[in-house]
Amino acid sequence: MHYDDVTYNIREKLLKRLINVGIIICLFGICEQMLIKPHIIALFPMLFLLAALVAGHIMSSKYNRTDIAEIIIGVVAIYVTFPIIYFTSGGIRGGAPIWFVLGLFYIIGIFNGKKMYVFLTCAIIEDIIIYVTGYIYPELIIPIESEGKIMIDSAFAIIFVGTFLGVITKFQLNAYNRSRKIAISQRDEIEKFSKSRNAFFASMSHEIRTPINTIIGLDEMILREKGLSDEVTENAETIQNAGKMLLSLVNDILDLSQIENNKMEIFPVKYSTEDMFNELIEVVRYRIEEKGLAFYVNIDSSMPSMLYGDAKRIKQVLLNILVNAAKYTKDGSVTLTAKSEAVSKDKCELTISVLDTGIGIKSENINTLFDSFSRGIGRDVNNIEGTGLGLSISKQLMELMGGEITVDSIYTKGSNFTVVLEQKIIDAKPIGNIDFLVRKGSRHLAYRRLFEAPDVRILLVDDNDTSRMVITKLLRETKVQIDQAKNALEALDLTHKKYYNIILMDYMMPGIDGREALQKIRRQENGLCKESAVLLMTAEGDSSIINKIMEEGFDGYIEKPVQGNGLEASIMSFIPNELLEFKAKTENVVVKTLAGETIIKPNVLKKKLIITTDCVCDISTGEAKQLGIMQVYLYVNTPSGRFKDTIEIGIDNVTSMLEKDRRNIHASAVSVEDYENFFASRLTEAEEVLHLSFGKNMGKSYWNAISAAKCFGSVHVLDSGLLSCGLSIVIKYASEALKNGASLEEITKLVQDMKGRVNTRFLLDSIDPFYENGYIGKKMRNIFNLFHLHPILAAKKSGLHIDGFMLGDIDSARIRFIKKTVKKIKNKTVNDIYVSHTGISVKQQEMAASVIEKAGICDNVVIHKSSVTNACFSGPGTIGIAYYKK
């Protein structure tokens, strides 16, 4: 039912109710007039109104003409009855003014649109005329004989008009409440349906992508084999392309769901135009050529070689158009044309068109061509496969990217689809004359492994046996060591016994899913993989859902169906260089991260500058990877041997060891030779290295780094004056400045300026670690221990100094320490607050976070575990806080 029909029904019910109440009021009114007004003329108003109400009742009930009924009642009541009541019932000294109010209320409550404005205007003018006439010619008004009768008349008007208005108001409120309940019920049903649909799409994505993963993965293993016959190679390539086309159909359905829910996102990256067109043409050419169609490609040779945009979505749009061209063309050709035109120094406009000689589109159907599930009514499509989603999704993707897609078609002759899109220029060097169709025979490129790392241990967690088998085979040539777990419980058992550099975690598993398994690994007591890189493996196609999952703490993700090169590239990006025995020179490879898709180019081009630091900066391996920071390890010496911090030993293992035997566990700087090896490796990746060392008066590391840097003309060591959470803040701003194109001199100046603006303080449980590291004498240590004082240390002048103390138990002291620091910075402009800790409970961490959040002094609050080295220095139970004021 149309909205106007619903409104009309409500007004009809309201009018009928008013008529019934009005008839009753009129009958009482006639009695009242006979009682207090002797003039027979005084009865006429109520008789007129009663007649109008009866007529309205007949018109609305018998003839269903509510519109006429409301006009009859309105005209008689407002323009006949109420004026007569005014002149026969004492004018303003009676109940007449109250009836005028009823007339205005009736007009506003019953009429709509122009009718309401006309009636309202006429009623107001009439009221003014009546009042003016009564004032100028008072003799026209028949007075009521006594004050008592005036009161009775006024009371009657108030009671019955008030009742009448109450009925209208009550009815409207009831109607509103009923409508609101219906709306809430419908909203709940829609939300329930939406959740169920999203769950269905997620399940469908997983269930369909998993077998596609097997098909494409095993097919890739076939294509890797040498000495295959041309027929086997051709069949394998056909299977692979068919699998990709099937995947494209699944993606269309999932993309439609994202677009409808406003969750579709665009992820721009740097991309090679040559690579993009190569990949596009290789996927679609077999569809065109198998139909016996000619395929022409004309790519402008002056097109910039490197652009910035969402290459994945651009390829998706063009693929949809090209596939449609092949579908709807029986004879003739398909032509892909692309050109670029500079619109500014760093931007160009891409114009890409696809011309076919197919059946074309009737002009009356072009307007609906881009609607979902539309395949062009009137086109000969009965025997042509497809969902009708491709063009709808393409149009909406183009709008999200700020471009447009248009079509020009002649029915029975063919169509020309054109895409226009502005892109940022990264490298303006022209791609030159490239024959994208030059490859004859097999389209298959020989497989080349990206790396070999036999010492790298990987844990593969997936409940699907076939998926584990496929991924294991795809990684076979990299020589990594792979252990398998078919569920989260098996994975947790393995991570408790064995260290893994990387964990590949499937998301949808029965029982404990990938997200919960990740949290259990990160919090596992005495677990060996708390700091390991965990990569999410998912068949989920919704980017917004993937991002939400990634925010749980995954270091990256691998999308199913898994592609061999993409899988190797993702894993290689989390392997330290020292563990890579072989690293191939590769072309662009896309790696999935929380920020979207990132192109990496191993061993192709050196960076101008990279930033390194010591592992005492208290950031996890995953955070360091995201910031692009390489860390120098420090040594942790234990009764069981010497270990490399961040590489061979974890913070939780050290914390439990310190609680049992603190005296025999300590950290030490790496040697000058170790620094030399570290800097030499970094200079294979960049032209210059800026090493941000922790405070020069906090140990030997700064001086060893200075000595090592003398061997290289391109290594610069800078004393940050900080360590732990304070150094974390400096590293964050330095890496952001580097990403924004800052020079070595600019970053050095930034760090020097931050040195005096980053305030770093620590609360230790005991003074003993500070004494054992030679910072204070025995007398001072004895005083602190005698009175059970918890020392507060501050980073000043590139060293650590006692800055106060706390009394009481350590748990309450920590909260008081945080509150005191918060109070100290409450009136300052603070940009970042970093908190690091060694072995304090989750409850204490939450309390500390709550204190800072309630103060509302900073939006960026980061709480993380301290490094192993810092734990050795400060002892278990330490909490540190650093803040930066610009």
PDB file of N, CA and C in Angstrom, residues 191-236:
ATOM      1  N   GLU A 191      17.024  -5.561  10.273  1.00  0.00           N
ATOM      2  CA  GLU A 191      18.353  -5.791  10.843  1.00  0.00           C
ATOM      3  C   GLU A 191      18.643  -7.283  10.972  1.00  0.00           C
ATOM      4  N   LYS A 192      17.615  -8.028  11.390  1.00  0.00           N
ATOM      5  CA  LYS A 192      17.778  -9.476  11.518  1.00  0.00           C
ATOM      6  C   LYS A 192      18.060 -10.101  10.161  1.00  0.00           C
ATOM      7  N   PHE A 193      17.290  -9.632   9.160  1.00  0.00           N
ATOM      8  CA  PHE A 193      17.498 -10.144   7.810  1.00  0.00           C
ATOM      9  C   PHE A 193      18.879  -9.778   7.298  1.00  0.00           C
ATOM     10  N   SER A 194      19.300  -8.523   7.601  1.00  0.00           N
ATOM     11  CA  SER A 194      20.612  -8.063   7.138  1.00  0.00           C
ATOM     12  C   SER A 194      21.727  -8.907   7.759  1.00  0.00           C
ATOM     13  N   LYS A 195      21.617  -9.178   9.088  1.00  0.00           N
ATOM     14  CA  LYS A 195      22.626  -9.994   9.755  1.00  0.00           C
ATOM     15  C   LYS A 195      22.655 -11.396   9.177  1.00  0.00           C
ATOM     16  N   SER A 196      21.441 -11.936   8.957  1.00  0.00           N
ATOM     17  CA  SER A 196      21.368 -13.290   8.417  1.00  0.00           C
ATOM     18  C   SER A 196      21.909 -13.342   7.006  1.00  0.00           C
ATOM     19  N   ARG A 197      21.651 -12.271   6.223  1.00  0.00           N
ATOM     20  CA  ARG A 197      22.169 -12.236   4.859  1.00  0.00           C
ATOM     21  C   ARG A 197      23.695 -12.117   4.869  1.00  0.00           C
ATOM     22  N   ASN A 198      24.218 -11.264   5.767  1.00  0.00           N
ATOM     23  CA  ASN A 198      25.671 -11.122   5.849  1.00  0.00           C
ATOM     24  C   ASN A 198      26.336 -12.428   6.268  1.00  0.00           C
ATOM     25  N   ALA A 199      25.671 -13.126   7.225  1.00  0.00           N
ATOM     26  CA  ALA A 199      26.198 -14.418   7.667  1.00  0.00           C
ATOM     27  C   ALA A 199      26.176 -15.413   6.508  1.00  0.00           C
ATOM     28  N   PHE A 200      25.104 -15.345   5.717  1.00  0.00           N
ATOM     29  CA  PHE A 200      25.000 -16.235   4.556  1.00  0.00           C
ATOM     30  C   PHE A 200      26.112 -15.941   3.558  1.00  0.00           C
ATOM     31  N   PHE A 201      26.324 -14.646   3.270  1.00  0.00           N
ATOM     32  CA  PHE A 201      27.364 -14.282   2.312  1.00  0.00           C
ATOM     33  C   PHE A 201      28.736 -14.727   2.818  1.00  0.00           C
ATOM     34  N   ALA A 202      28.994 -14.524   4.127  1.00  0.00           N
ATOM     35  CA  ALA A 202      30.286 -14.932   4.679  1.00  0.00           C
ATOM     36  C   ALA A 202      30.469 -16.434   4.564  1.00  0.00           C
ATOM     37  N   SER A 203      29.405 -17.177   4.910  1.00  0.00           N
ATOM     38  CA  SER A 203      29.473 -18.635   4.831  1.00  0.00           C
ATOM     39  C   SER A 203      29.634 -19.085   3.387  1.00  0.00           C
ATOM     40  N   MET A 204      28.847 -18.466   2.484  1.00  0.00           N
ATOM     41  CA  MET A 204      28.921 -18.834   1.083  1.00  0.00           C
ATOM     42  C   MET A 204      30.308 -18.545   0.529  1.00  0.00           C
ATOM     43  N   SER A 205      30.855 -17.387   0.904  1.00  0.00           N
ATOM     44  CA  SER A 205      32.191 -17.028   0.445  1.00  0.00           C
ATOM     45  C   SER A 205      33.200 -18.087   0.863  1.00  0.00           C
ATOM     46  N   HIS A 206      33.120 -18.495   2.136  1.00  0.00           N
ATOM     47  CA  HIS A 206      34.065 -19.484   2.659  1.00  0.00           C
ATOM     48  C   HIS A 206      33.871 -20.826   1.974  1.00  0.00           C
ATOM     49  N   GLU A 207      32.606 -21.253   1.853  1.00  0.00           N
ATOM     50  CA  GLU A 207      32.328 -22.577   1.306  1.00  0.00           C
ATOM     51  C   GLU A 207      32.692 -22.671  -0.178  1.00  0.00           C
ATOM     52  N   ILE A 208      32.509 -21.578  -0.922  1.00  0.00           N
ATOM     53  CA  ILE A 208      32.818 -21.622  -2.352  1.00  0.00           C
ATOM     54  C   ILE A 208      34.302 -21.390  -2.597  1.00  0.00           C
ATOM     55  N   ARG A 209      34.898 -20.439  -1.873  1.00  0.00           N
ATOM     56  CA  ARG A 209      36.300 -20.130  -2.107  1.00  0.00           C
ATOM     57  C   ARG A 209      37.227 -21.277  -1.707  1.00  0.00           C
ATOM     58  N   THR A 210      36.818 -22.068  -0.711  1.00  0.00           N
ATOM     59  CA  THR A 210      37.676 -23.168  -0.271  1.00  0.00           C
ATOM     60  C   THR A 210      37.913 -24.188  -1.382  1.00  0.00           C
ATOM     61  N   PRO A 211      36.858 -24.706  -2.048  1.00  0.00           N
ATOM     62  CA  PRO A 211      37.147 -25.617  -3.172  1.00  0.00           C
ATOM     63  C   PRO A 211      37.841 -24.922  -4.347  1.00  0.00           C
ATOM     64  N   ILE A 212      37.509 -23.612  -4.578  1.00  0.00           N
ATOM     65  CA  ILE A 212      38.208 -22.882  -5.646  1.00  0.00           C
ATOM     66  C   ILE A 212      39.688 -22.790  -5.306  1.00  0.00           C
ATOM     67  N   ASN A 213      39.993 -22.605  -4.020  1.00  0.00           N
ATOM     68  CA  ASN A 213      41.384 -22.565  -3.560  1.00  0.00           C
ATOM     69  C   ASN A 213      42.105 -23.859  -3.925  1.00  0.00           C
ATOM     70  N   THR A 214      41.420 -24.981  -3.740  1.00  0.00           N
ATOM     71  CA  THR A 214      42.010 -26.279  -4.079  1.00  0.00           C
ATOM     72  C   THR A 214      42.237 -26.387  -5.582  1.00  0.00           C
ATOM     73  N   ILE A 215      41.219 -26.003  -6.355  1.00  0.00           N
ATOM     74  CA  ILE A 215      41.313 -26.108  -7.817  1.00  0.00           C
ATOM     75  C   ILE A 215      42.470 -25.273  -8.350  1.00  0.00           C
ATOM     76  N   ILE A 216      42.488 -23.985  -7.972  1.00  0.00           N
ATOM     77  CA  ILE A 216      43.509 -23.086  -8.503  1.00  0.00           C
ATOM     78  C   ILE A 216      44.893 -23.439  -7.956  1.00  0.00           C
ATOM     79  N   GLY A 217      44.952 -23.806  -6.662  1.00  0.00           N
ATOM     80  CA  GLY A 217      46.243 -24.134  -6.049  1.00  0.00           C
ATOM     81  C   GLY A 217      46.887 -25.365  -6.663  1.00  0.00           C
ATOM     82  N   LEU A 218      46.120 -26.470  -6.776  1.00  0.00           N
ATOM     83  CA  LEU A 218      46.680 -27.688  -7.356  1.00  0.00           C
ATOM     84  C   LEU A 218      46.969 -27.514  -8.836  1.00  0.00           C
ATOM     85  N   ASP A 219      46.125 -26.702  -9.496  1.00  0.00           N
ATOM     86  CA  ASP A 219      46.366 -26.431 -10.913  1.00  0.00           C
ATOM     87  C   ASP A 219      47.689 -25.674 -11.085  1.00  0.00           C
ATOM     88  N   GLU A 220      47.978 -24.777 -10.142  1.00  0.00           N
ATOM     89  CA  GLU A 220      49.257 -24.067 -10.200  1.00  0.00           C
ATOM     90  C   GLU A 220      50.419 -25.043 -10.039  1.00  0.00           C
ATOM     91  N   MET A 221      50.250 -26.039  -9.159  1.00  0.00           N
ATOM     92  CA  MET A 221      51.308 -27.029  -8.980  1.00  0.00           C
ATOM     93  C   MET A 221      51.544 -27.822 -10.261  1.00  0.00           C
ATOM     94  N   ILE A 222      50.463 -28.093 -11.018  1.00  0.00           N
ATOM     95  CA  ILE A 222      50.616 -28.776 -12.312  1.00  0.00           C
ATOM     96  C   ILE A 222      51.425 -27.907 -13.268  1.00  0.00           C
ATOM     97  N   LEU A 223      51.072 -26.619 -13.320  1.00  0.00           N
ATOM     98  CA  LEU A 223      51.752 -25.707 -14.243  1.00  0.00           C
ATOM     99  C   LEU A 223      53.213 -25.484 -13.877  1.00  0.00           C
ATOM    100  N   ARG A 224      53.569 -25.754 -12.620  1.00  0.00           N
ATOM    101  CA  ARG A 224      54.972 -25.607 -12.216  1.00  0.00           C
ATOM    102  C   ARG A 224      55.845 -26.738 -12.753  1.00  0.00           C
ATOM    103  N   GLU A 225      55.211 -27.861 -13.091  1.00  0.00           N
ATOM    104  CA  GLU A 225      55.978 -29.012 -13.560  1.00  0.00           C
ATOM    105  C   GLU A 225      56.645 -28.708 -14.897  1.00  0.00           C
ATOM    106  N   LYS A 226      57.854 -29.213 -15.058  1.00  0.00           N
ATOM    107  CA  LYS A 226      58.583 -29.023 -16.316  1.00  0.00           C
ATOM    108  C   LYS A 226      58.298 -30.179 -17.264  1.00  0.00           C
ATOM    109  N   GLY A 227      58.421 -29.901 -18.554  1.00  0.00           N
ATOM    110  CA  GLY A 227      58.268 -30.947 -19.564  1.00  0.00           C
ATOM    111  C   GLY A 227      56.832 -31.328 -19.858  1.00  0.00           C
ATOM    112  N   LEU A 228      55.854 -30.488 -19.489  1.00  0.00           N
ATOM    113  CA  LEU A 228      54.454 -30.792 -19.791  1.00  0.00           C
ATOM    114  C   LEU A 228      54.204 -30.637 -21.284  1.00  0.00           C
ATOM    115  N   SER A 229      53.314 -31.480 -21.799  1.00  0.00           N
ATOM    116  CA  SER A 229      52.933 -31.340 -23.194  1.00  0.00           C
ATOM    117  C   SER A 229      52.102 -30.077 -23.381  1.00  0.00           C
ATOM    118  N   ASP A 230      52.045 -29.610 -24.619  1.00  0.00           N
ATOM    119  CA  ASP A 230      51.266 -28.405 -24.903  1.00  0.00           C
ATOM    120  C   ASP A 230      49.803 -28.599 -24.542  1.00  0.00           C
ATOM    121  N   GLU A 231      49.280 -29.788 -24.766  1.00  0.00           N
ATOM    122  CA  GLU A 231      47.864 -30.041 -24.484  1.00  0.00           C
ATOM    123  C   GLU A 231      47.581 -29.979 -22.989  1.00  0.00           C
ATOM    124  N   VAL A 232      48.462 -30.607 -22.183  1.00  0.00           N
ATOM    125  CA  VAL A 232      48.274 -30.581 -20.725  1.00  0.00           C
ATOM    126  C   VAL A 232      48.396 -29.156 -20.211  1.00  0.00           C
ATOM    127  N   THR A 233      49.387 -28.420 -20.710  1.00  0.00           N
ATOM    128  CA  THR A 233      49.566 -27.026 -20.296  1.00  0.00           C
ATOM    129  C   THR A 233      48.350 -26.196 -20.650  1.00  0.00           C
ATOM    130  N   GLU A 234      47.841 -26.388 -21.872  1.00  0.00           N
ATOM    131  CA  GLU A 234      46.664 -25.629 -22.308  1.00  0.00           C
ATOM    132  C   GLU A 234      45.454 -25.953 -21.442  1.00  0.00           C
ATOM    133  N   ASN A 235      45.281 -27.262 -21.141  1.00  0.00           N
ATOM    134  CA  ASN A 235      44.144 -27.654 -20.285  1.00  0.00           C
ATOM    135  C   ASN A 235      44.267 -27.059 -18.890  1.00  0.00           C
ATOM    136  N   ALA A 236      45.481 -27.071 -18.336  1.00  0.00           N
ATOM    137  CA  ALA A 236      45.694 -26.531 -16.992  1.00  0.00           C
ATOM    138  C   ALA A 236      45.436 -25.027 -16.967  1.00  0.00           C
TER     139      ALA A 236
END
